[in-house]
Amino acid sequence: MKKILISIAAVSALSAAALPAIASAQPINDRQAQLDRRIDIGVRNGSLTRGEAYRLRAELRETERLEHRYRRGGLSGWERADLDRRFDRISAQIRYERHDRDYGYGYGHGPRR
């Protein structure tokens, strides 16, 4: 049993290490759509509250506005890396908020009616 857990942990660590490299290879518009989908899914399944989703979408919109400003003069390598870092941070925030046990179904107040 212990060997299985160790091997699962090793595979998880390797896949987590490869994730930023995979994410940076995605086109920017695909990353935006993927993050927006993850927020939608979180709201639908109740793992994100409406307030959390609102804040996450606001940060995503701000990053999209920054991308449009960057694209006016052509997207440099530094600007692309900056956008990737910002999308990575939003992705981590979505992951944290979806797993923080602050469910959107009236957390602490019973089921909504």
PDB file of N, CA and C in Angstrom:
ATOM      1  N   MET A   1       0.826  -1.188   0.000  1.00  0.00           N
ATOM      2  CA  MET A   1       0.000   0.000   0.000  1.00  0.00           C
ATOM      3  C   MET A   1       0.872   1.255   0.000  1.00  0.00           C
ATOM      4  N   LYS A   2       1.941   1.198   0.808  1.00  0.00           N
ATOM      5  CA  LYS A   2       2.827   2.344   0.905  1.00  0.00           C
ATOM      6  C   LYS A   2       3.522   2.619  -0.426  1.00  0.00           C
ATOM      7  N   LYS A   3       3.915   1.530  -1.146  1.00  0.00           N
ATOM      8  CA  LYS A   3       4.564   1.682  -2.442  1.00  0.00           C
ATOM      9  C   LYS A   3       3.628   2.326  -3.454  1.00  0.00           C
ATOM     10  N   ILE A   4       2.362   1.968  -3.393  1.00  0.00           N
ATOM     11  CA  ILE A   4       1.382   2.541  -4.318  1.00  0.00           C
ATOM     12  C   ILE A   4       1.232   4.033  -4.072  1.00  0.00           C
ATOM     13  N   LEU A   5       1.136   4.420  -2.806  1.00  0.00           N
ATOM     14  CA  LEU A   5       0.994   5.839  -2.475  1.00  0.00           C
ATOM     15  C   LEU A   5       2.216   6.644  -2.905  1.00  0.00           C
ATOM     16  N   ILE A   6       3.391   6.066  -2.717  1.00  0.00           N
ATOM     17  CA  ILE A   6       4.616   6.753  -3.125  1.00  0.00           C
ATOM     18  C   ILE A   6       4.652   6.920  -4.637  1.00  0.00           C
ATOM     19  N   SER A   7       4.276   5.881  -5.376  1.00  0.00           N
ATOM     20  CA  SER A   7       4.285   5.990  -6.838  1.00  0.00           C
ATOM     21  C   SER A   7       3.228   6.983  -7.327  1.00  0.00           C
ATOM     22  N   ILE A   8       2.079   7.030  -6.680  1.00  0.00           N
ATOM     23  CA  ILE A   8       1.057   8.009  -7.053  1.00  0.00           C
ATOM     24  C   ILE A   8       1.565   9.423  -6.798  1.00  0.00           C
ATOM     25  N   ALA A   9       2.223   9.630  -5.666  1.00  0.00           N
ATOM     26  CA  ALA A   9       2.777  10.949  -5.343  1.00  0.00           C
ATOM     27  C   ALA A   9       3.838  11.350  -6.356  1.00  0.00           C
ATOM     28  N   ALA A  10       4.667  10.402  -6.779  1.00  0.00           N
ATOM     29  CA  ALA A  10       5.708  10.709  -7.756  1.00  0.00           C
ATOM     30  C   ALA A  10       5.109  11.099  -9.098  1.00  0.00           C
ATOM     31  N   VAL A  11       4.109  10.365  -9.542  1.00  0.00           N
ATOM     32  CA  VAL A  11       3.450  10.686 -10.811  1.00  0.00           C
ATOM     33  C   VAL A  11       2.766  12.050 -10.728  1.00  0.00           C
ATOM     34  N   SER A  12       2.128  12.332  -9.606  1.00  0.00           N
ATOM     35  CA  SER A  12       1.471  13.626  -9.423  1.00  0.00           C
ATOM     36  C   SER A  12       2.478  14.762  -9.476  1.00  0.00           C
ATOM     37  N   ALA A  13       3.623  14.579  -8.826  1.00  0.00           N
ATOM     38  CA  ALA A  13       4.654  15.617  -8.830  1.00  0.00           C
ATOM     39  C   ALA A  13       5.191  15.862 -10.231  1.00  0.00           C
ATOM     40  N   LEU A  14       5.412  14.797 -10.985  1.00  0.00           N
ATOM     41  CA  LEU A  14       5.911  14.959 -12.346  1.00  0.00           C
ATOM     42  C   LEU A  14       4.899  15.646 -13.255  1.00  0.00           C
ATOM     43  N   SER A  15       3.636  15.281 -13.126  1.00  0.00           N
ATOM     44  CA  SER A  15       2.623  15.914 -13.968  1.00  0.00           C
ATOM     45  C   SER A  15       2.422  17.367 -13.587  1.00  0.00           C
ATOM     46  N   ALA A  16       2.523  17.697 -12.300  1.00  0.00           N
ATOM     47  CA  ALA A  16       2.389  19.095 -11.865  1.00  0.00           C
ATOM     48  C   ALA A  16       3.561  19.924 -12.365  1.00  0.00           C
ATOM     49  N   ALA A  17       4.747  19.331 -12.427  1.00  0.00           N
ATOM     50  CA  ALA A  17       5.919  20.049 -12.923  1.00  0.00           C
ATOM     51  C   ALA A  17       5.806  20.323 -14.415  1.00  0.00           C
ATOM     52  N   ALA A  18       5.172  19.437 -15.155  1.00  0.00           N
ATOM     53  CA  ALA A  18       5.036  19.607 -16.598  1.00  0.00           C
ATOM     54  C   ALA A  18       3.891  20.539 -16.967  1.00  0.00           C
ATOM     55  N   LEU A  19       2.962  20.784 -16.051  1.00  0.00           N
ATOM     56  CA  LEU A  19       1.779  21.593 -16.348  1.00  0.00           C
ATOM     57  C   LEU A  19       2.111  23.006 -16.808  1.00  0.00           C
ATOM     58  N   PRO A  20       3.013  23.770 -16.144  1.00  0.00           N
ATOM     59  CA  PRO A  20       3.307  25.113 -16.643  1.00  0.00           C
ATOM     60  C   PRO A  20       3.869  25.117 -18.058  1.00  0.00           C
ATOM     61  N   ALA A  21       4.681  24.135 -18.404  1.00  0.00           N
ATOM     62  CA  ALA A  21       5.234  24.070 -19.756  1.00  0.00           C
ATOM     63  C   ALA A  21       4.134  23.813 -20.772  1.00  0.00           C
ATOM     64  N   ILE A  22       3.190  22.961 -20.432  1.00  0.00           N
ATOM     65  CA  ILE A  22       2.077  22.681 -21.330  1.00  0.00           C
ATOM     66  C   ILE A  22       1.191  23.910 -21.460  1.00  0.00           C
ATOM     67  N   ALA A  23       0.925  24.570 -20.337  1.00  0.00           N
ATOM     68  CA  ALA A  23       0.045  25.734 -20.346  1.00  0.00           C
ATOM     69  C   ALA A  23       0.638  26.879 -21.163  1.00  0.00           C
ATOM     70  N   SER A  24       1.958  27.072 -21.085  1.00  0.00           N
ATOM     71  CA  SER A  24       2.551  28.181 -21.820  1.00  0.00           C
ATOM     72  C   SER A  24       2.577  27.914 -23.323  1.00  0.00           C
ATOM     73  N   ALA A  25       2.436  26.665 -23.728  1.00  0.00           N
ATOM     74  CA  ALA A  25       2.422  26.348 -25.151  1.00  0.00           C
ATOM     75  C   ALA A  25       1.036  26.578 -25.766  1.00  0.00           C
ATOM     76  N   GLN A  26       0.013  26.720 -24.933  1.00  0.00           N
ATOM     77  CA  GLN A  26      -1.343  26.950 -25.435  1.00  0.00           C
ATOM     78  C   GLN A  26      -1.484  28.379 -25.956  1.00  0.00           C
ATOM     79  N   PRO A  27      -2.247  28.572 -26.994  1.00  0.00           N
ATOM     80  CA  PRO A  27      -2.551  29.938 -27.424  1.00  0.00           C
ATOM     81  C   PRO A  27      -3.310  30.692 -26.328  1.00  0.00           C
ATOM     82  N   ILE A  28      -3.120  31.990 -26.288  1.00  0.00           N
ATOM     83  CA  ILE A  28      -3.703  32.817 -25.228  1.00  0.00           C
ATOM     84  C   ILE A  28      -5.217  32.700 -25.199  1.00  0.00           C
ATOM     85  N   ASN A  29      -5.865  32.759 -26.358  1.00  0.00           N
ATOM     86  CA  ASN A  29      -7.329  32.691 -26.390  1.00  0.00           C
ATOM     87  C   ASN A  29      -7.851  31.365 -25.857  1.00  0.00           C
ATOM     88  N   ASP A  30      -7.107  30.289 -26.117  1.00  0.00           N
ATOM     89  CA  ASP A  30      -7.504  28.980 -25.588  1.00  0.00           C
ATOM     90  C   ASP A  30      -7.418  28.953 -24.070  1.00  0.00           C
ATOM     91  N   ARG A  31      -6.364  29.565 -23.535  1.00  0.00           N
ATOM     92  CA  ARG A  31      -6.219  29.606 -22.071  1.00  0.00           C
ATOM     93  C   ARG A  31      -7.349  30.413 -21.442  1.00  0.00           C
ATOM     94  N   GLN A  32      -7.690  31.543 -22.059  1.00  0.00           N
ATOM     95  CA  GLN A  32      -8.783  32.362 -21.532  1.00  0.00           C
ATOM     96  C   GLN A  32     -10.081  31.576 -21.521  1.00  0.00           C
ATOM     97  N   ALA A  33     -10.362  30.897 -22.616  1.00  0.00           N
ATOM     98  CA  ALA A  33     -11.597  30.114 -22.711  1.00  0.00           C
ATOM     99  C   ALA A  33     -11.598  28.976 -21.699  1.00  0.00           C
ATOM    100  N   GLN A  34     -10.456  28.336 -21.521  1.00  0.00           N
ATOM    101  CA  GLN A  34     -10.360  27.235 -20.565  1.00  0.00           C
ATOM    102  C   GLN A  34     -10.605  27.730 -19.138  1.00  0.00           C
ATOM    103  N   LEU A  35     -10.019  28.875 -18.780  1.00  0.00           N
ATOM    104  CA  LEU A  35     -10.215  29.414 -17.436  1.00  0.00           C
ATOM    105  C   LEU A  35     -11.672  29.815 -17.217  1.00  0.00           C
ATOM    106  N   ASP A  36     -12.279  30.424 -18.226  1.00  0.00           N
ATOM    107  CA  ASP A  36     -13.679  30.814 -18.114  1.00  0.00           C
ATOM    108  C   ASP A  36     -14.574  29.583 -17.957  1.00  0.00           C
ATOM    109  N   ARG A  37     -14.263  28.515 -18.699  1.00  0.00           N
ATOM    110  CA  ARG A  37     -15.011  27.251 -18.572  1.00  0.00           C
ATOM    111  C   ARG A  37     -14.889  26.680 -17.162  1.00  0.00           C
ATOM    112  N   ARG A  38     -13.685  26.724 -16.606  1.00  0.00           N
ATOM    113  CA  ARG A  38     -13.481  26.199 -15.252  1.00  0.00           C
ATOM    114  C   ARG A  38     -14.284  26.989 -14.227  1.00  0.00           C
ATOM    115  N   ILE A  39     -14.389  28.298 -14.420  1.00  0.00           N
ATOM    116  CA  ILE A  39     -15.204  29.114 -13.517  1.00  0.00           C
ATOM    117  C   ILE A  39     -16.662  28.721 -13.661  1.00  0.00           C
ATOM    118  N   ASP A  40     -17.143  28.592 -14.909  1.00  0.00           N
ATOM    119  CA  ASP A  40     -18.536  28.182 -15.146  1.00  0.00           C
ATOM    120  C   ASP A  40     -18.849  26.841 -14.499  1.00  0.00           C
ATOM    121  N   ILE A  41     -17.953  25.890 -14.678  1.00  0.00           N
ATOM    122  CA  ILE A  41     -18.165  24.563 -14.089  1.00  0.00           C
ATOM    123  C   ILE A  41     -18.231  24.667 -12.568  1.00  0.00           C
ATOM    124  N   GLY A  42     -17.355  25.469 -11.987  1.00  0.00           N
ATOM    125  CA  GLY A  42     -17.355  25.642 -10.540  1.00  0.00           C
ATOM    126  C   GLY A  42     -18.653  26.234 -10.025  1.00  0.00           C
ATOM    127  N   VAL A  43     -19.208  27.188 -10.753  1.00  0.00           N
ATOM    128  CA  VAL A  43     -20.486  27.785 -10.347  1.00  0.00           C
ATOM    129  C   VAL A  43     -21.603  26.751 -10.482  1.00  0.00           C
ATOM    130  N   ARG A  44     -21.605  26.015 -11.599  1.00  0.00           N
ATOM    131  CA  ARG A  44     -22.658  25.034 -11.832  1.00  0.00           C
ATOM    132  C   ARG A  44     -22.653  23.896 -10.817  1.00  0.00           C
ATOM    133  N   ASN A  45     -21.471  23.429 -10.443  1.00  0.00           N
ATOM    134  CA  ASN A  45     -21.442  22.304  -9.509  1.00  0.00           C
ATOM    135  C   ASN A  45     -21.381  22.756  -8.047  1.00  0.00           C
ATOM    136  N   GLY A  46     -21.368  24.067  -7.820  1.00  0.00           N
ATOM    137  CA  GLY A  46     -21.434  24.586  -6.464  1.00  0.00           C
ATOM    138  C   GLY A  46     -20.102  24.706  -5.750  1.00  0.00           C
ATOM    139  N   SER A  47     -18.995  24.410  -6.417  1.00  0.00           N
ATOM    140  CA  SER A  47     -17.704  24.525  -5.752  1.00  0.00           C
ATOM    141  C   SER A  47     -17.194  25.958  -5.732  1.00  0.00           C
ATOM    142  N   LEU A  48     -17.828  26.855  -6.489  1.00  0.00           N
ATOM    143  CA  LEU A  48     -17.534  28.288  -6.441  1.00  0.00           C
ATOM    144  C   LEU A  48     -18.805  29.046  -6.079  1.00  0.00           C
ATOM    145  N   THR A  49     -18.658  29.990  -5.175  1.00  0.00           N
ATOM    146  CA  THR A  49     -19.796  30.857  -4.873  1.00  0.00           C
ATOM    147  C   THR A  49     -19.905  31.906  -5.978  1.00  0.00           C
ATOM    148  N   ARG A  50     -21.031  32.601  -6.018  1.00  0.00           N
ATOM    149  CA  ARG A  50     -21.174  33.655  -7.026  1.00  0.00           C
ATOM    150  C   ARG A  50     -20.149  34.763  -6.817  1.00  0.00           C
ATOM    151  N   GLY A  51     -19.863  35.083  -5.560  1.00  0.00           N
ATOM    152  CA  GLY A  51     -18.865  36.115  -5.265  1.00  0.00           C
ATOM    153  C   GLY A  51     -17.473  35.719  -5.722  1.00  0.00           C
ATOM    154  N   GLU A  52     -17.104  34.464  -5.482  1.00  0.00           N
ATOM    155  CA  GLU A  52     -15.799  33.973  -5.935  1.00  0.00           C
ATOM    156  C   GLU A  52     -15.719  34.024  -7.451  1.00  0.00           C
ATOM    157  N   ALA A  53     -16.779  33.576  -8.117  1.00  0.00           N
ATOM    158  CA  ALA A  53     -16.802  33.581  -9.579  1.00  0.00           C
ATOM    159  C   ALA A  53     -16.708  35.011 -10.111  1.00  0.00           C
ATOM    160  N   TYR A  54     -17.397  35.941  -9.475  1.00  0.00           N
ATOM    161  CA  TYR A  54     -17.359  37.344  -9.904  1.00  0.00           C
ATOM    162  C   TYR A  54     -15.931  37.891  -9.816  1.00  0.00           C
ATOM    163  N   ARG A  55     -15.256  37.624  -8.699  1.00  0.00           N
ATOM    164  CA  ARG A  55     -13.880  38.114  -8.523  1.00  0.00           C
ATOM    165  C   ARG A  55     -12.931  37.469  -9.532  1.00  0.00           C
ATOM    166  N   LEU A  56     -13.089  36.163  -9.749  1.00  0.00           N
ATOM    167  CA  LEU A  56     -12.219  35.476 -10.700  1.00  0.00           C
ATOM    168  C   LEU A  56     -12.440  35.984 -12.124  1.00  0.00           C
ATOM    169  N   ARG A  57     -13.705  36.190 -12.487  1.00  0.00           N
ATOM    170  CA  ARG A  57     -13.991  36.714 -13.836  1.00  0.00           C
ATOM    171  C   ARG A  57     -13.481  38.143 -13.996  1.00  0.00           C
ATOM    172  N   ALA A  58     -13.559  38.939 -12.936  1.00  0.00           N
ATOM    173  CA  ALA A  58     -13.044  40.310 -13.010  1.00  0.00           C
ATOM    174  C   ALA A  58     -11.537  40.295 -13.254  1.00  0.00           C
ATOM    175  N   GLU A  59     -10.828  39.410 -12.588  1.00  0.00           N
ATOM    176  CA  GLU A  59      -9.385  39.316 -12.808  1.00  0.00           C
ATOM    177  C   GLU A  59      -9.084  38.795 -14.211  1.00  0.00           C
ATOM    178  N   LEU A  60      -9.886  37.864 -14.683  1.00  0.00           N
ATOM    179  CA  LEU A  60      -9.709  37.358 -16.042  1.00  0.00           C
ATOM    180  C   LEU A  60      -9.963  38.462 -17.068  1.00  0.00           C
ATOM    181  N   ARG A  61     -11.009  39.266 -16.867  1.00  0.00           N
ATOM    182  CA  ARG A  61     -11.288  40.387 -17.778  1.00  0.00           C
ATOM    183  C   ARG A  61     -10.157  41.409 -17.766  1.00  0.00           C
ATOM    184  N   GLU A  62      -9.605  41.687 -16.590  1.00  0.00           N
ATOM    185  CA  GLU A  62      -8.499  42.640 -16.493  1.00  0.00           C
ATOM    186  C   GLU A  62      -7.280  42.126 -17.266  1.00  0.00           C
ATOM    187  N   THR A  63      -7.011  40.844 -17.170  1.00  0.00           N
ATOM    188  CA  THR A  63      -5.893  40.258 -17.911  1.00  0.00           C
ATOM    189  C   THR A  63      -6.167  40.301 -19.411  1.00  0.00           C
ATOM    190  N   GLU A  64      -7.414  40.100 -19.806  1.00  0.00           N
ATOM    191  CA  GLU A  64      -7.773  40.194 -21.229  1.00  0.00           C
ATOM    192  C   GLU A  64      -7.583  41.620 -21.734  1.00  0.00           C
ATOM    193  N   ARG A  65      -7.935  42.610 -20.930  1.00  0.00           N
ATOM    194  CA  ARG A  65      -7.717  44.011 -21.332  1.00  0.00           C
ATOM    195  C   ARG A  65      -6.225  44.300 -21.486  1.00  0.00           C
ATOM    196  N   LEU A  66      -5.424  43.763 -20.566  1.00  0.00           N
ATOM    197  CA  LEU A  66      -3.977  43.940 -20.659  1.00  0.00           C
ATOM    198  C   LEU A  66      -3.444  43.288 -21.936  1.00  0.00           C
ATOM    199  N   GLU A  67      -3.967  42.119 -22.268  1.00  0.00           N
ATOM    200  CA  GLU A  67      -3.544  41.449 -23.491  1.00  0.00           C
ATOM    201  C   GLU A  67      -3.831  42.318 -24.713  1.00  0.00           C
ATOM    202  N   HIS A  68      -5.002  42.954 -24.751  1.00  0.00           N
ATOM    203  CA  HIS A  68      -5.341  43.819 -25.888  1.00  0.00           C
ATOM    204  C   HIS A  68      -4.381  45.008 -25.968  1.00  0.00           C
ATOM    205  N   ARG A  69      -3.997  45.559 -24.825  1.00  0.00           N
ATOM    206  CA  ARG A  69      -3.020  46.660 -24.834  1.00  0.00           C
ATOM    207  C   ARG A  69      -1.667  46.172 -25.339  1.00  0.00           C
ATOM    208  N   TYR A  70      -1.254  44.992 -24.889  1.00  0.00           N
ATOM    209  CA  TYR A  70       0.016  44.433 -25.344  1.00  0.00           C
ATOM    210  C   TYR A  70       0.003  44.176 -26.843  1.00  0.00           C
ATOM    211  N   ARG A  71      -1.102  43.684 -27.368  1.00  0.00           N
ATOM    212  CA  ARG A  71      -1.170  43.314 -28.787  1.00  0.00           C
ATOM    213  C   ARG A  71      -1.139  44.522 -29.712  1.00  0.00           C
ATOM    214  N   ARG A  72      -1.471  45.709 -29.223  1.00  0.00           N
ATOM    215  CA  ARG A  72      -1.464  46.896 -30.091  1.00  0.00           C
ATOM    216  C   ARG A  72      -0.105  47.127 -30.725  1.00  0.00           C
ATOM    217  N   GLY A  73       0.948  46.928 -29.941  1.00  0.00           N
ATOM    218  CA  GLY A  73       2.289  47.143 -30.474  1.00  0.00           C
ATOM    219  C   GLY A  73       2.977  45.851 -30.876  1.00  0.00           C
ATOM    220  N   GLY A  74       2.265  44.764 -30.858  1.00  0.00           N
ATOM    221  CA  GLY A  74       2.868  43.456 -31.138  1.00  0.00           C
ATOM    222  C   GLY A  74       3.240  42.801 -29.822  1.00  0.00           C
ATOM    223  N   LEU A  75       2.999  41.545 -29.704  1.00  0.00           N
ATOM    224  CA  LEU A  75       3.213  40.813 -28.464  1.00  0.00           C
ATOM    225  C   LEU A  75       4.667  40.360 -28.381  1.00  0.00           C
ATOM    226  N   SER A  76       5.433  40.955 -27.456  1.00  0.00           N
ATOM    227  CA  SER A  76       6.836  40.576 -27.280  1.00  0.00           C
ATOM    228  C   SER A  76       6.926  39.321 -26.408  1.00  0.00           C
ATOM    229  N   GLY A  77       8.111  38.761 -26.331  1.00  0.00           N
ATOM    230  CA  GLY A  77       8.330  37.585 -25.501  1.00  0.00           C
ATOM    231  C   GLY A  77       8.056  37.870 -24.027  1.00  0.00           C
ATOM    232  N   TRP A  78       8.485  39.050 -23.571  1.00  0.00           N
ATOM    233  CA  TRP A  78       8.256  39.413 -22.170  1.00  0.00           C
ATOM    234  C   TRP A  78       6.767  39.553 -21.894  1.00  0.00           C
ATOM    235  N   GLU A  79       6.040  40.182 -22.821  1.00  0.00           N
ATOM    236  CA  GLU A  79       4.598  40.360 -22.634  1.00  0.00           C
ATOM    237  C   GLU A  79       3.880  39.014 -22.620  1.00  0.00           C
ATOM    238  N   ARG A  80       4.270  38.108 -23.490  1.00  0.00           N
ATOM    239  CA  ARG A  80       3.675  36.775 -23.508  1.00  0.00           C
ATOM    240  C   ARG A  80       3.934  36.055 -22.180  1.00  0.00           C
ATOM    241  N   ALA A  81       5.165  36.171 -21.682  1.00  0.00           N
ATOM    242  CA  ALA A  81       5.512  35.546 -20.397  1.00  0.00           C
ATOM    243  C   ALA A  81       4.717  36.180 -19.250  1.00  0.00           C
ATOM    244  N   ASP A  82       4.519  37.492 -19.310  1.00  0.00           N
ATOM    245  CA  ASP A  82       3.726  38.178 -18.288  1.00  0.00           C
ATOM    246  C   ASP A  82       2.286  37.678 -18.299  1.00  0.00           C
ATOM    247  N   LEU A  83       1.704  37.551 -19.495  1.00  0.00           N
ATOM    248  CA  LEU A  83       0.335  37.032 -19.599  1.00  0.00           C
ATOM    249  C   LEU A  83       0.258  35.589 -19.096  1.00  0.00           C
ATOM    250  N   ASP A  84       1.260  34.776 -19.445  1.00  0.00           N
ATOM    251  CA  ASP A  84       1.276  33.389 -18.966  1.00  0.00           C
ATOM    252  C   ASP A  84       1.316  33.336 -17.440  1.00  0.00           C
ATOM    253  N   ARG A  85       2.138  34.184 -16.815  1.00  0.00           N
ATOM    254  CA  ARG A  85       2.206  34.225 -15.347  1.00  0.00           C
ATOM    255  C   ARG A  85       0.860  34.624 -14.755  1.00  0.00           C
ATOM    256  N   ARG A  86       0.223  35.606 -15.362  1.00  0.00           N
ATOM    257  CA  ARG A  86      -1.079  36.054 -14.855  1.00  0.00           C
ATOM    258  C   ARG A  86      -2.133  34.962 -15.002  1.00  0.00           C
ATOM    259  N   PHE A  87      -2.140  34.266 -16.141  1.00  0.00           N
ATOM    260  CA  PHE A  87      -3.091  33.165 -16.328  1.00  0.00           C
ATOM    261  C   PHE A  87      -2.793  32.019 -15.366  1.00  0.00           C
ATOM    262  N   ASP A  88      -1.512  31.759 -15.121  1.00  0.00           N
ATOM    263  CA  ASP A  88      -1.153  30.720 -14.145  1.00  0.00           C
ATOM    264  C   ASP A  88      -1.683  31.078 -12.751  1.00  0.00           C
ATOM    265  N   ARG A  89      -1.561  32.349 -12.387  1.00  0.00           N
ATOM    266  CA  ARG A  89      -2.047  32.795 -11.071  1.00  0.00           C
ATOM    267  C   ARG A  89      -3.571  32.662 -10.984  1.00  0.00           C
ATOM    268  N   ILE A  90      -4.278  33.045 -12.039  1.00  0.00           N
ATOM    269  CA  ILE A  90      -5.739  32.907 -12.050  1.00  0.00           C
ATOM    270  C   ILE A  90      -6.117  31.439 -11.960  1.00  0.00           C
ATOM    271  N   SER A  91      -5.400  30.585 -12.685  1.00  0.00           N
ATOM    272  CA  SER A  91      -5.666  29.158 -12.639  1.00  0.00           C
ATOM    273  C   SER A  91      -5.490  28.613 -11.221  1.00  0.00           C
ATOM    274  N   ALA A  92      -4.430  29.042 -10.551  1.00  0.00           N
ATOM    275  CA  ALA A  92      -4.198  28.599  -9.170  1.00  0.00           C
ATOM    276  C   ALA A  92      -5.298  29.112  -8.238  1.00  0.00           C
ATOM    277  N   GLN A  93      -5.757  30.341  -8.473  1.00  0.00           N
ATOM    278  CA  GLN A  93      -6.841  30.893  -7.653  1.00  0.00           C
ATOM    279  C   GLN A  93      -8.127  30.100  -7.860  1.00  0.00           C
ATOM    280  N   ILE A  94      -8.415  29.738  -9.109  1.00  0.00           N
ATOM    281  CA  ILE A  94      -9.608  28.939  -9.386  1.00  0.00           C
ATOM    282  C   ILE A  94      -9.504  27.602  -8.655  1.00  0.00           C
ATOM    283  N   ARG A  95      -8.342  26.968  -8.759  1.00  0.00           N
ATOM    284  CA  ARG A  95      -8.134  25.676  -8.093  1.00  0.00           C
ATOM    285  C   ARG A  95      -8.335  25.812  -6.580  1.00  0.00           C
ATOM    286  N   TYR A  96      -7.763  26.866  -5.995  1.00  0.00           N
ATOM    287  CA  TYR A  96      -7.900  27.084  -4.548  1.00  0.00           C
ATOM    288  C   TYR A  96      -9.364  27.312  -4.171  1.00  0.00           C
ATOM    289  N   GLU A  97     -10.032  28.210  -4.881  1.00  0.00           N
ATOM    290  CA  GLU A  97     -11.418  28.553  -4.545  1.00  0.00           C
ATOM    291  C   GLU A  97     -12.357  27.366  -4.735  1.00  0.00           C
ATOM    292  N   ARG A  98     -12.101  26.537  -5.735  1.00  0.00           N
ATOM    293  CA  ARG A  98     -12.979  25.381  -5.965  1.00  0.00           C
ATOM    294  C   ARG A  98     -12.801  24.307  -4.901  1.00  0.00           C
ATOM    295  N   HIS A  99     -11.685  24.320  -4.190  1.00  0.00           N
ATOM    296  CA  HIS A  99     -11.420  23.294  -3.195  1.00  0.00           C
ATOM    297  C   HIS A  99     -11.360  23.838  -1.771  1.00  0.00           C
ATOM    298  N   ASP A 100     -11.872  25.039  -1.540  1.00  0.00           N
ATOM    299  CA  ASP A 100     -11.772  25.628  -0.199  1.00  0.00           C
ATOM    300  C   ASP A 100     -12.953  25.296   0.705  1.00  0.00           C
ATOM    301  N   ARG A 101     -13.831  24.424   0.254  1.00  0.00           N
ATOM    302  CA  ARG A 101     -14.995  23.958   1.004  1.00  0.00           C
ATOM    303  C   ARG A 101     -15.983  25.089   1.335  1.00  0.00           C
ATOM    304  N   ASP A 102     -15.900  26.169   0.598  1.00  0.00           N
ATOM    305  CA  ASP A 102     -16.831  27.286   0.745  1.00  0.00           C
ATOM    306  C   ASP A 102     -17.836  27.158  -0.391  1.00  0.00           C
ATOM    307  N   TYR A 103     -18.758  26.215  -0.235  1.00  0.00           N
ATOM    308  CA  TYR A 103     -19.648  25.843  -1.326  1.00  0.00           C
ATOM    309  C   TYR A 103     -20.695  26.911  -1.607  1.00  0.00           C
ATOM    310  N   GLY A 104     -21.104  26.974  -2.861  1.00  0.00           N
ATOM    311  CA  GLY A 104     -22.061  27.974  -3.296  1.00  0.00           C
ATOM    312  C   GLY A 104     -23.503  27.659  -2.958  1.00  0.00           C
ATOM    313  N   TYR A 105     -23.756  26.569  -2.264  1.00  0.00           N
ATOM    314  CA  TYR A 105     -25.125  26.190  -1.942  1.00  0.00           C
ATOM    315  C   TYR A 105     -25.521  26.672  -0.558  1.00  0.00           C
ATOM    316  N   GLY A 106     -25.267  27.933  -0.252  1.00  0.00           N
ATOM    317  CA  GLY A 106     -25.661  28.468   1.046  1.00  0.00           C
ATOM    318  C   GLY A 106     -24.785  27.937   2.159  1.00  0.00           C
ATOM    319  N   TYR A 107     -23.486  28.010   1.992  1.00  0.00           N
ATOM    320  CA  TYR A 107     -22.506  27.478   2.940  1.00  0.00           C
ATOM    321  C   TYR A 107     -22.836  27.912   4.367  1.00  0.00           C
ATOM    322  N   GLY A 108     -23.028  26.939   5.227  1.00  0.00           N
ATOM    323  CA  GLY A 108     -23.275  27.214   6.630  1.00  0.00           C
ATOM    324  C   GLY A 108     -24.717  27.555   6.960  1.00  0.00           C
ATOM    325  N   HIS A 109     -25.583  27.607   5.961  1.00  0.00           N
ATOM    326  CA  HIS A 109     -26.962  28.024   6.193  1.00  0.00           C
ATOM    327  C   HIS A 109     -27.967  26.983   5.734  1.00  0.00           C
ATOM    328  N   GLY A 110     -27.528  25.793   5.454  1.00  0.00           N
ATOM    329  CA  GLY A 110     -28.452  24.770   4.962  1.00  0.00           C
ATOM    330  C   GLY A 110     -28.744  24.962   3.496  1.00  0.00           C
ATOM    331  N   PRO A 111     -29.550  24.099   2.904  1.00  0.00           N
ATOM    332  CA  PRO A 111     -29.853  24.226   1.459  1.00  0.00           C
ATOM    333  C   PRO A 111     -30.713  25.442   1.173  1.00  0.00           C
ATOM    334  N   ARG A 112     -30.477  26.035   0.021  1.00  0.00           N
ATOM    335  CA  ARG A 112     -31.286  27.189  -0.413  1.00  0.00           C
ATOM    336  C   ARG A 112     -32.611  26.708  -0.929  1.00  0.00           C
ATOM    337  N   ARG A 113     -33.594  27.524  -0.784  1.00  0.00           N
ATOM    338  CA  ARG A 113     -34.928  27.167  -1.290  1.00  0.00           C
ATOM    339  C   ARG A 113     -35.406  28.214  -2.243  1.00  0.00           C
TER     340      ARG A 113
END
